[in-house]
Each structure stands twice: as structure tokens, then as C-alpha cells.
Amino acid sequence: MSTKIPVIEMFGPTIQGEGAVIGVKTMFVRTYGCDYRCSWCDSAFTWDGSAKDLRVMMEPEEVLSGLLEIGGDRFDTVTISGGNPALIGEGISELIGLLHDRGIKVAIETQGSRWQDWFLEVDALTVSPKPPSSGMATDWTMLDSILTEVGMNARGSYSLKVVVFDDIDYDYAVQVHKRYPDVPFYLQPGNDNVTEEGDISARLLGRLEWLFNKAIADPDMNAARVLPQLHALIWYNKRGK
């Protein structure tokens, strides 16, 4: 079985901009390929073919060497994102082991459409099911099984995150939170124009205020945490940040 990982970019150190590890200094490994086609995807280049020439099949040891070459001693966390890294099995598992051997923590985000045994090994697993505006349908049976398994056996932390673009998405987020009330839950406003150039902070802060007000008024969201996309406020729509 091949252990190679389809890597489209590695960068950092930077600051994680969203979810349970917001504010953490981290390196990023972005994998190629996704089983979803979200209408507003901010990393469509990982699956739409526009950047397929940048994809490199790398052994886990090569990924580790690349991270150390880029980041030196300036990080102790690596975030693996995509695309959907849950499409990759043994290679990611080996990479997690190599990073842990060096005392480096691993954070991963996935939409909860596929299971991998290595979910149980990561230090911070974010499961981010996609709301109706994405055009994707949630596999509730799979999501149930993932959250049950990590709830019983995960070595690290795990959480849910839903991106909200409109009122229908918000209602979906309420549904998710009610279904898994004991799982730490994060909301963030979606960036509805990922190609806009220049300073987009005013637009994003307006969306954040809208979501703040929705959650403040809603008793169903008493335990939820509402966060910005911090990196987009600081670096806008720039790649590799």
C-alpha cells in the first residue's frame, strides 16, 4: 500500500485563523483532492484541477523534512488541511507518528464524510459538516459514527465547526449543535467572496456582527462559540497565510 501523500502546498509558520485552535502558531500541509464540491469553497484549487500541476506525491518523511526546512524551530504544531485529508489513509497516519516522535502536535479539519483510524491519534480534530449553502448533503449516519468513535477513543480534543452564510445555514448549525450537544461547537461567518482583492475586513466584520447577534438572541446557542476567520481579517484573501 502506498504511503505517499498528495501535497499541493506547505507553508508557515502562520497563525491558525479559525476553530478550536484559533490563534495557535502552526505550519500548514494542504493535501490535494476532495470528495465535496462546495459552492463557496475557499480552496477549490485543491480539487478543481486549476492547480493540479502543483501536486506532489510525497512520502511522510519528505513532508516532515519539508516542514522542518521551511519552518525550522519556529513551530510545534502542524495543521493538515485540504481538500479533505480524510481521503488519505496510511500516509497521514505515518506523518502523524513522525510529528509526534518530535513532540509536534497535529491538528486536522475534515467535513466528516469519511472515517480514518488516525482520527483517534490527532491532537485537535475539527469536524466541519457543510451547511445547505455549500450544495452538499450531510451523511448523518457517517457523522454520528465518527463523533461516537472519537468521543470514546480519541487521544486528543475534538470539536464541531459550522460555517454560516445565511439564515438557512444558521438553522442547520442549530440542528448540528442540538444533535451533538456535548461536543464543543464553533460557529463562524462565511467569506462569500474568496476572490475579492484588497482589504475585506469591513465586509467580514459585518458578517461577524450579524452572526453575533443571531447567536446572542438564541437560547439554543448558549454553549456555542462564535469566531471570526482571523486570518482573513488580517491577510484578506491571500494564499499561503
PDB file of C-alpha atoms in Angstrom:
ATOM      1  CA  MET A   1       0.000   0.000   0.000  1.00  0.00           C
ATOM      2  CA  SER A   2       1.365   3.405  -0.972  1.00  0.00           C
ATOM      3  CA  THR A   3       2.111   5.783   1.855  1.00  0.00           C
ATOM      4  CA  LYS A   4       2.556   8.774  -0.426  1.00  0.00           C
ATOM      5  CA  ILE A   5       0.577  11.930   0.334  1.00  0.00           C
ATOM      6  CA  PRO A   6      -0.689  14.241  -2.456  1.00  0.00           C
ATOM      7  CA  VAL A   7       0.598  17.608  -1.243  1.00  0.00           C
ATOM      8  CA  ILE A   8      -0.319  20.812  -3.039  1.00  0.00           C
ATOM      9  CA  GLU A   9       1.355  23.260  -0.659  1.00  0.00           C
ATOM     10  CA  MET A  10       3.211  23.605   2.620  1.00  0.00           C
ATOM     11  CA  PHE A  11       3.654  26.945   4.327  1.00  0.00           C
ATOM     12  CA  GLY A  12       4.193  28.701   7.630  1.00  0.00           C
ATOM     13  CA  PRO A  13       4.690  29.260  10.383  1.00  0.00           C
ATOM     14  CA  THR A  14       1.482  31.252  10.465  1.00  0.00           C
ATOM     15  CA  ILE A  15      -1.401  31.724  12.885  1.00  0.00           C
ATOM     16  CA  GLN A  16      -4.386  29.388  12.767  1.00  0.00           C
ATOM     17  CA  GLY A  17      -7.355  31.576  11.942  1.00  0.00           C
ATOM     18  CA  GLU A  18     -10.375  29.519  12.936  1.00  0.00           C
ATOM     19  CA  GLY A  19     -11.866  26.750  15.042  1.00  0.00           C
ATOM     20  CA  ALA A  20     -10.745  25.300  18.350  1.00  0.00           C
ATOM     21  CA  VAL A  21      -7.048  26.083  17.788  1.00  0.00           C
ATOM     22  CA  ILE A  22      -7.543  29.680  16.655  1.00  0.00           C
ATOM     23  CA  GLY A  23      -4.527  31.820  17.472  1.00  0.00           C
ATOM     24  CA  VAL A  24      -2.084  28.896  17.563  1.00  0.00           C
ATOM     25  CA  LYS A  25       1.159  29.237  15.625  1.00  0.00           C
ATOM     26  CA  THR A  26       1.276  26.413  13.101  1.00  0.00           C
ATOM     27  CA  MET A  27       2.714  25.057   9.903  1.00  0.00           C
ATOM     28  CA  PHE A  28       0.231  24.017   7.221  1.00  0.00           C
ATOM     29  CA  VAL A  29       0.220  20.988   4.949  1.00  0.00           C
ATOM     30  CA  ARG A  30      -2.529  21.194   2.341  1.00  0.00           C
ATOM     31  CA  THR A  31      -3.446  17.935   0.635  1.00  0.00           C
ATOM     32  CA  TYR A  32      -4.891  17.574  -2.851  1.00  0.00           C
ATOM     33  CA  GLY A  33      -8.303  16.065  -3.515  1.00  0.00           C
ATOM     34  CA  CYS A  34     -11.789  16.361  -2.050  1.00  0.00           C
ATOM     35  CA  ASP A  35     -14.995  14.332  -2.179  1.00  0.00           C
ATOM     36  CA  TYR A  36     -17.063  17.556  -1.872  1.00  0.00           C
ATOM     37  CA  ARG A  37     -17.633  20.402  -4.314  1.00  0.00           C
ATOM     38  CA  CYS A  38     -18.788  23.220  -2.050  1.00  0.00           C
ATOM     39  CA  SER A  39     -20.128  26.189  -3.972  1.00  0.00           C
ATOM     40  CA  TRP A  40     -18.174  28.712  -1.908  1.00  0.00           C
ATOM     41  CA  CYS A  41     -15.015  26.671  -1.295  1.00  0.00           C
ATOM     42  CA  ASP A  42     -12.053  28.905  -0.427  1.00  0.00           C
ATOM     43  CA  SER A  43      -9.560  26.244  -1.530  1.00  0.00           C
ATOM     44  CA  ALA A  44     -11.156  24.924  -4.714  1.00  0.00           C
ATOM     45  CA  PHE A  45      -7.695  24.775  -6.279  1.00  0.00           C
ATOM     46  CA  THR A  46      -7.188  21.598  -4.240  1.00  0.00           C
ATOM     47  CA  TRP A  47      -9.773  19.721  -6.313  1.00  0.00           C
ATOM     48  CA  ASP A  48     -10.933  21.659  -9.389  1.00  0.00           C
ATOM     49  CA  GLY A  49      -7.845  20.903 -11.485  1.00  0.00           C
ATOM     50  CA  SER A  50      -6.650  24.505 -11.724  1.00  0.00           C
ATOM     51  CA  ALA A  51      -3.526  23.743  -9.665  1.00  0.00           C
ATOM     52  CA  LYS A  52      -3.067  20.026 -10.313  1.00  0.00           C
ATOM     53  CA  ASP A  53       0.412  20.689 -11.708  1.00  0.00           C
ATOM     54  CA  LEU A  54       1.452  21.803  -8.218  1.00  0.00           C
ATOM     55  CA  ARG A  55       0.513  18.442  -6.675  1.00  0.00           C
ATOM     56  CA  VAL A  56       3.493  16.425  -5.475  1.00  0.00           C
ATOM     57  CA  MET A  57       3.265  12.846  -4.221  1.00  0.00           C
ATOM     58  CA  MET A  58       5.412  12.823  -1.083  1.00  0.00           C
ATOM     59  CA  GLU A  59       6.408  10.189   1.425  1.00  0.00           C
ATOM     60  CA  PRO A  60       5.670  11.152   5.052  1.00  0.00           C
ATOM     61  CA  GLU A  61       9.410  11.567   5.733  1.00  0.00           C
ATOM     62  CA  GLU A  62       9.642  14.025   2.825  1.00  0.00           C
ATOM     63  CA  VAL A  63       6.752  16.051   4.222  1.00  0.00           C
ATOM     64  CA  LEU A  64       8.441  16.207   7.615  1.00  0.00           C
ATOM     65  CA  SER A  65      11.737  17.270   6.038  1.00  0.00           C
ATOM     66  CA  GLY A  66       9.952  19.956   4.032  1.00  0.00           C
ATOM     67  CA  LEU A  67       8.219  21.330   7.108  1.00  0.00           C
ATOM     68  CA  LEU A  68      11.492  21.495   9.030  1.00  0.00           C
ATOM     69  CA  GLU A  69      13.253  23.154   6.096  1.00  0.00           C
ATOM     70  CA  ILE A  70      10.574  25.840   5.836  1.00  0.00           C
ATOM     71  CA  GLY A  71       9.761  26.351   9.498  1.00  0.00           C
ATOM     72  CA  GLY A  72      12.978  25.467  11.294  1.00  0.00           C
ATOM     73  CA  ASP A  73      12.469  25.545  15.039  1.00  0.00           C
ATOM     74  CA  ARG A  74       9.687  28.151  14.903  1.00  0.00           C
ATOM     75  CA  PHE A  75       6.704  25.799  15.339  1.00  0.00           C
ATOM     76  CA  ASP A  76       5.397  22.956  17.463  1.00  0.00           C
ATOM     77  CA  THR A  77       2.046  22.397  15.707  1.00  0.00           C
ATOM     78  CA  VAL A  78       1.222  21.231  12.191  1.00  0.00           C
ATOM     79  CA  THR A  79      -2.232  21.643  10.651  1.00  0.00           C
ATOM     80  CA  ILE A  80      -3.181  19.218   7.895  1.00  0.00           C
ATOM     81  CA  SER A  81      -5.968  20.532   5.681  1.00  0.00           C
ATOM     82  CA  GLY A  82      -7.239  20.171   2.154  1.00  0.00           C
ATOM     83  CA  GLY A  83      -9.257  19.400   0.196  1.00  0.00           C
ATOM     84  CA  ASN A  84     -10.186  16.585   2.507  1.00  0.00           C
ATOM     85  CA  PRO A  85      -7.227  14.881   4.197  1.00  0.00           C
ATOM     86  CA  ALA A  86      -9.577  12.084   5.287  1.00  0.00           C
ATOM     87  CA  LEU A  87      -9.289  10.694   1.746  1.00  0.00           C
ATOM     88  CA  ILE A  88      -5.738   9.633   2.651  1.00  0.00           C
ATOM     89  CA  GLY A  89      -5.026   6.687   4.901  1.00  0.00           C
ATOM     90  CA  GLU A  90      -1.635   5.226   5.756  1.00  0.00           C
ATOM     91  CA  GLY A  91       0.445   8.197   4.624  1.00  0.00           C
ATOM     92  CA  ILE A  92      -1.251  10.636   7.002  1.00  0.00           C
ATOM     93  CA  SER A  93      -1.092   8.079   9.799  1.00  0.00           C
ATOM     94  CA  GLU A  94       2.662   7.738   9.347  1.00  0.00           C
ATOM     95  CA  LEU A  95       3.124  11.504   9.172  1.00  0.00           C
ATOM     96  CA  ILE A  96       1.234  11.956  12.447  1.00  0.00           C
ATOM     97  CA  GLY A  97       3.553   9.396  14.067  1.00  0.00           C
ATOM     98  CA  LEU A  98       6.674  11.127  12.754  1.00  0.00           C
ATOM     99  CA  LEU A  99       5.490  14.504  14.025  1.00  0.00           C
ATOM    100  CA  HIS A 100       4.566  13.112  17.439  1.00  0.00           C
ATOM    101  CA  ASP A 101       8.003  11.493  17.687  1.00  0.00           C
ATOM    102  CA  ARG A 102       9.434  15.026  17.511  1.00  0.00           C
ATOM    103  CA  GLY A 103       6.975  16.418  20.050  1.00  0.00           C
ATOM    104  CA  ILE A 104       4.985  18.240  17.369  1.00  0.00           C
ATOM    105  CA  LYS A 105       1.206  18.416  17.761  1.00  0.00           C
ATOM    106  CA  VAL A 106      -1.152  17.744  14.861  1.00  0.00           C
ATOM    107  CA  ALA A 107      -4.432  19.492  14.062  1.00  0.00           C
ATOM    108  CA  ILE A 108      -6.733  18.342  11.259  1.00  0.00           C
ATOM    109  CA  GLU A 109     -10.011  19.563   9.790  1.00  0.00           C
ATOM    110  CA  THR A 110     -12.393  17.382   7.795  1.00  0.00           C
ATOM    111  CA  GLN A 111     -16.076  17.582   6.867  1.00  0.00           C
ATOM    112  CA  GLY A 112     -16.988  14.273   8.473  1.00  0.00           C
ATOM    113  CA  SER A 113     -17.761  12.400   5.247  1.00  0.00           C
ATOM    114  CA  ARG A 114     -15.088   9.695   5.632  1.00  0.00           C
ATOM    115  CA  TRP A 115     -13.588   7.800   8.561  1.00  0.00           C
ATOM    116  CA  GLN A 116      -9.885   7.237   9.137  1.00  0.00           C
ATOM    117  CA  ASP A 117      -8.421   5.398  12.122  1.00  0.00           C
ATOM    118  CA  TRP A 118      -5.857   8.146  12.519  1.00  0.00           C
ATOM    119  CA  PHE A 119      -8.650  10.484  13.667  1.00  0.00           C
ATOM    120  CA  LEU A 120      -8.025   8.940  17.081  1.00  0.00           C
ATOM    121  CA  GLU A 121      -4.347   9.955  17.074  1.00  0.00           C
ATOM    122  CA  VAL A 122      -4.501  13.671  16.255  1.00  0.00           C
ATOM    123  CA  ASP A 123      -4.232  16.305  18.972  1.00  0.00           C
ATOM    124  CA  ALA A 124      -7.072  18.502  17.696  1.00  0.00           C
ATOM    125  CA  LEU A 125      -9.685  17.142  15.295  1.00  0.00           C
ATOM    126  CA  THR A 126     -12.170  19.612  13.829  1.00  0.00           C
ATOM    127  CA  VAL A 127     -15.202  18.089  12.142  1.00  0.00           C
ATOM    128  CA  SER A 128     -16.836  20.696   9.916  1.00  0.00           C
ATOM    129  CA  PRO A 129     -20.038  19.470   8.251  1.00  0.00           C
ATOM    130  CA  LYS A 130     -21.098  21.694   5.395  1.00  0.00           C
ATOM    131  CA  PRO A 131     -24.340  23.715   5.526  1.00  0.00           C
ATOM    132  CA  PRO A 132     -27.008  23.907   2.797  1.00  0.00           C
ATOM    133  CA  SER A 133     -25.386  26.873   1.022  1.00  0.00           C
ATOM    134  CA  SER A 134     -22.497  24.575   0.082  1.00  0.00           C
ATOM    135  CA  GLY A 135     -24.774  22.478  -2.115  1.00  0.00           C
ATOM    136  CA  MET A 136     -23.585  19.347  -0.298  1.00  0.00           C
ATOM    137  CA  ALA A 137     -25.748  16.892   1.660  1.00  0.00           C
ATOM    138  CA  THR A 138     -24.681  15.744   5.119  1.00  0.00           C
ATOM    139  CA  ASP A 139     -24.302  11.996   5.684  1.00  0.00           C
ATOM    140  CA  TRP A 140     -25.730  11.960   9.203  1.00  0.00           C
ATOM    141  CA  THR A 141     -25.039   8.249   9.703  1.00  0.00           C
ATOM    142  CA  MET A 142     -21.344   8.762   8.982  1.00  0.00           C
ATOM    143  CA  LEU A 143     -21.202  11.897  11.112  1.00  0.00           C
ATOM    144  CA  ASP A 144     -22.878  10.055  14.004  1.00  0.00           C
ATOM    145  CA  SER A 145     -20.396   7.200  13.785  1.00  0.00           C
ATOM    146  CA  ILE A 146     -17.346   9.499  13.630  1.00  0.00           C
ATOM    147  CA  LEU A 147     -18.366  11.542  16.651  1.00  0.00           C
ATOM    148  CA  THR A 148     -19.302   8.433  18.636  1.00  0.00           C
ATOM    149  CA  GLU A 149     -15.941   6.808  17.926  1.00  0.00           C
ATOM    150  CA  VAL A 150     -13.812   9.852  18.695  1.00  0.00           C
ATOM    151  CA  GLY A 151     -15.915  10.541  21.768  1.00  0.00           C
ATOM    152  CA  MET A 152     -14.991   7.137  23.158  1.00  0.00           C
ATOM    153  CA  ASN A 153     -11.429   6.690  21.930  1.00  0.00           C
ATOM    154  CA  ALA A 154      -9.730   9.903  20.762  1.00  0.00           C
ATOM    155  CA  ARG A 155      -6.388  10.699  22.399  1.00  0.00           C
ATOM    156  CA  GLY A 156      -6.790  14.405  21.762  1.00  0.00           C
ATOM    157  CA  SER A 157      -9.539  17.005  21.619  1.00  0.00           C
ATOM    158  CA  TYR A 158     -12.293  17.150  19.039  1.00  0.00           C
ATOM    159  CA  SER A 159     -14.902  19.709  18.115  1.00  0.00           C
ATOM    160  CA  LEU A 160     -17.537  20.690  15.576  1.00  0.00           C
ATOM    161  CA  LYS A 161     -17.440  23.806  13.415  1.00  0.00           C
ATOM    162  CA  VAL A 162     -20.116  25.114  11.063  1.00  0.00           C
ATOM    163  CA  VAL A 163     -19.606  27.968   8.613  1.00  0.00           C
ATOM    164  CA  VAL A 164     -22.728  30.125   8.268  1.00  0.00           C
ATOM    165  CA  PHE A 165     -23.619  32.221   5.229  1.00  0.00           C
ATOM    166  CA  ASP A 166     -27.356  32.836   5.704  1.00  0.00           C
ATOM    167  CA  ASP A 167     -30.385  32.073   7.866  1.00  0.00           C
ATOM    168  CA  ILE A 168     -30.827  28.602   6.402  1.00  0.00           C
ATOM    169  CA  ASP A 169     -27.230  27.759   7.250  1.00  0.00           C
ATOM    170  CA  TYR A 170     -27.793  29.085  10.743  1.00  0.00           C
ATOM    171  CA  ASP A 171     -30.791  26.780  11.211  1.00  0.00           C
ATOM    172  CA  TYR A 172     -28.596  23.907  10.043  1.00  0.00           C
ATOM    173  CA  ALA A 173     -25.965  24.881  12.623  1.00  0.00           C
ATOM    174  CA  VAL A 174     -28.618  24.777  15.350  1.00  0.00           C
ATOM    175  CA  GLN A 175     -29.592  21.301  14.152  1.00  0.00           C
ATOM    176  CA  VAL A 176     -25.988  20.100  14.345  1.00  0.00           C
ATOM    177  CA  HIS A 177     -25.456  21.579  17.803  1.00  0.00           C
ATOM    178  CA  LYS A 178     -28.675  20.005  19.142  1.00  0.00           C
ATOM    179  CA  ARG A 179     -27.746  16.622  17.686  1.00  0.00           C
ATOM    180  CA  TYR A 180     -24.345  16.624  19.420  1.00  0.00           C
ATOM    181  CA  PRO A 181     -24.870  18.839  22.479  1.00  0.00           C
ATOM    182  CA  ASP A 182     -21.833  17.542  24.357  1.00  0.00           C
ATOM    183  CA  VAL A 183     -19.341  18.262  21.569  1.00  0.00           C
ATOM    184  CA  PRO A 184     -17.600  21.674  21.709  1.00  0.00           C
ATOM    185  CA  PHE A 185     -19.242  23.748  18.988  1.00  0.00           C
ATOM    186  CA  TYR A 186     -17.898  26.662  16.937  1.00  0.00           C
ATOM    187  CA  LEU A 187     -19.680  28.992  14.538  1.00  0.00           C
ATOM    188  CA  GLN A 188     -18.027  31.275  12.041  1.00  0.00           C
ATOM    189  CA  PRO A 189     -19.393  33.545   9.317  1.00  0.00           C
ATOM    190  CA  GLY A 190     -18.573  32.512   5.789  1.00  0.00           C
ATOM    191  CA  ASN A 191     -16.497  34.576   3.399  1.00  0.00           C
ATOM    192  CA  ASP A 192     -18.827  34.925   0.419  1.00  0.00           C
ATOM    193  CA  ASN A 193     -16.205  36.332  -1.963  1.00  0.00           C
ATOM    194  CA  VAL A 194     -12.908  34.476  -1.784  1.00  0.00           C
ATOM    195  CA  THR A 195     -11.501  36.163  -4.895  1.00  0.00           C
ATOM    196  CA  GLU A 196     -12.009  39.787  -3.831  1.00  0.00           C
ATOM    197  CA  GLU A 197      -8.721  41.641  -3.689  1.00  0.00           C
ATOM    198  CA  GLY A 198      -7.604  44.131  -1.065  1.00  0.00           C
ATOM    199  CA  ASP A 199      -8.948  44.840   2.393  1.00  0.00           C
ATOM    200  CA  ILE A 200     -12.069  42.746   3.039  1.00  0.00           C
ATOM    201  CA  SER A 201     -12.068  43.210   6.818  1.00  0.00           C
ATOM    202  CA  ALA A 202     -15.057  45.575   6.929  1.00  0.00           C
ATOM    203  CA  ARG A 203     -17.205  43.103   4.995  1.00  0.00           C
ATOM    204  CA  LEU A 204     -16.110  40.197   7.190  1.00  0.00           C
ATOM    205  CA  LEU A 205     -16.690  42.132  10.407  1.00  0.00           C
ATOM    206  CA  GLY A 206     -20.182  42.994   9.217  1.00  0.00           C
ATOM    207  CA  ARG A 207     -20.926  39.312   8.734  1.00  0.00           C
ATOM    208  CA  LEU A 208     -19.433  38.548  12.140  1.00  0.00           C
ATOM    209  CA  GLU A 209     -21.671  41.117  13.821  1.00  0.00           C
ATOM    210  CA  TRP A 210     -24.697  39.562  12.090  1.00  0.00           C
ATOM    211  CA  LEU A 211     -23.744  36.128  13.422  1.00  0.00           C
ATOM    212  CA  PHE A 212     -23.000  37.504  16.893  1.00  0.00           C
ATOM    213  CA  ASN A 213     -26.498  38.968  17.053  1.00  0.00           C
ATOM    214  CA  LYS A 214     -28.105  35.725  15.849  1.00  0.00           C
ATOM    215  CA  ALA A 215     -26.325  33.673  18.500  1.00  0.00           C
ATOM    216  CA  ILE A 216     -26.862  36.205  21.303  1.00  0.00           C
ATOM    217  CA  ALA A 217     -30.616  36.130  20.743  1.00  0.00           C
ATOM    218  CA  ASP A 218     -30.831  32.336  20.507  1.00  0.00           C
ATOM    219  CA  PRO A 219     -31.026  30.185  23.680  1.00  0.00           C
ATOM    220  CA  ASP A 220     -30.072  27.169  21.561  1.00  0.00           C
ATOM    221  CA  MET A 221     -26.624  28.723  21.122  1.00  0.00           C
ATOM    222  CA  ASN A 222     -25.824  29.381  24.779  1.00  0.00           C
ATOM    223  CA  ALA A 223     -22.876  26.964  24.683  1.00  0.00           C
ATOM    224  CA  ALA A 224     -21.642  27.820  21.192  1.00  0.00           C
ATOM    225  CA  ARG A 225     -18.557  29.898  20.454  1.00  0.00           C
ATOM    226  CA  VAL A 226     -18.740  32.407  17.616  1.00  0.00           C
ATOM    227  CA  LEU A 227     -15.402  33.162  15.972  1.00  0.00           C
ATOM    228  CA  PRO A 228     -14.107  35.172  13.026  1.00  0.00           C
ATOM    229  CA  GLN A 229     -11.888  33.851  10.278  1.00  0.00           C
ATOM    230  CA  LEU A 230      -8.982  35.595  11.928  1.00  0.00           C
ATOM    231  CA  HIS A 231      -6.507  35.047   9.090  1.00  0.00           C
ATOM    232  CA  ALA A 232      -8.914  36.599   6.571  1.00  0.00           C
ATOM    233  CA  LEU A 233      -9.265  39.702   8.734  1.00  0.00           C
ATOM    234  CA  ILE A 234      -5.501  40.151   8.814  1.00  0.00           C
ATOM    235  CA  TRP A 235      -4.315  38.799   5.448  1.00  0.00           C
ATOM    236  CA  TYR A 236      -7.545  39.022   3.446  1.00  0.00           C
ATOM    237  CA  ASN A 237      -7.799  36.502   0.576  1.00  0.00           C
ATOM    238  CA  LYS A 238      -4.058  35.962   0.174  1.00  0.00           C
ATOM    239  CA  ARG A 239      -2.830  32.409  -0.349  1.00  0.00           C
ATOM    240  CA  GLY A 240      -0.251  30.812   1.931  1.00  0.00           C
ATOM    241  CA  LYS A 241      -1.232  32.760   5.038  1.00  0.00           C
TER     242      LYS A 241
END
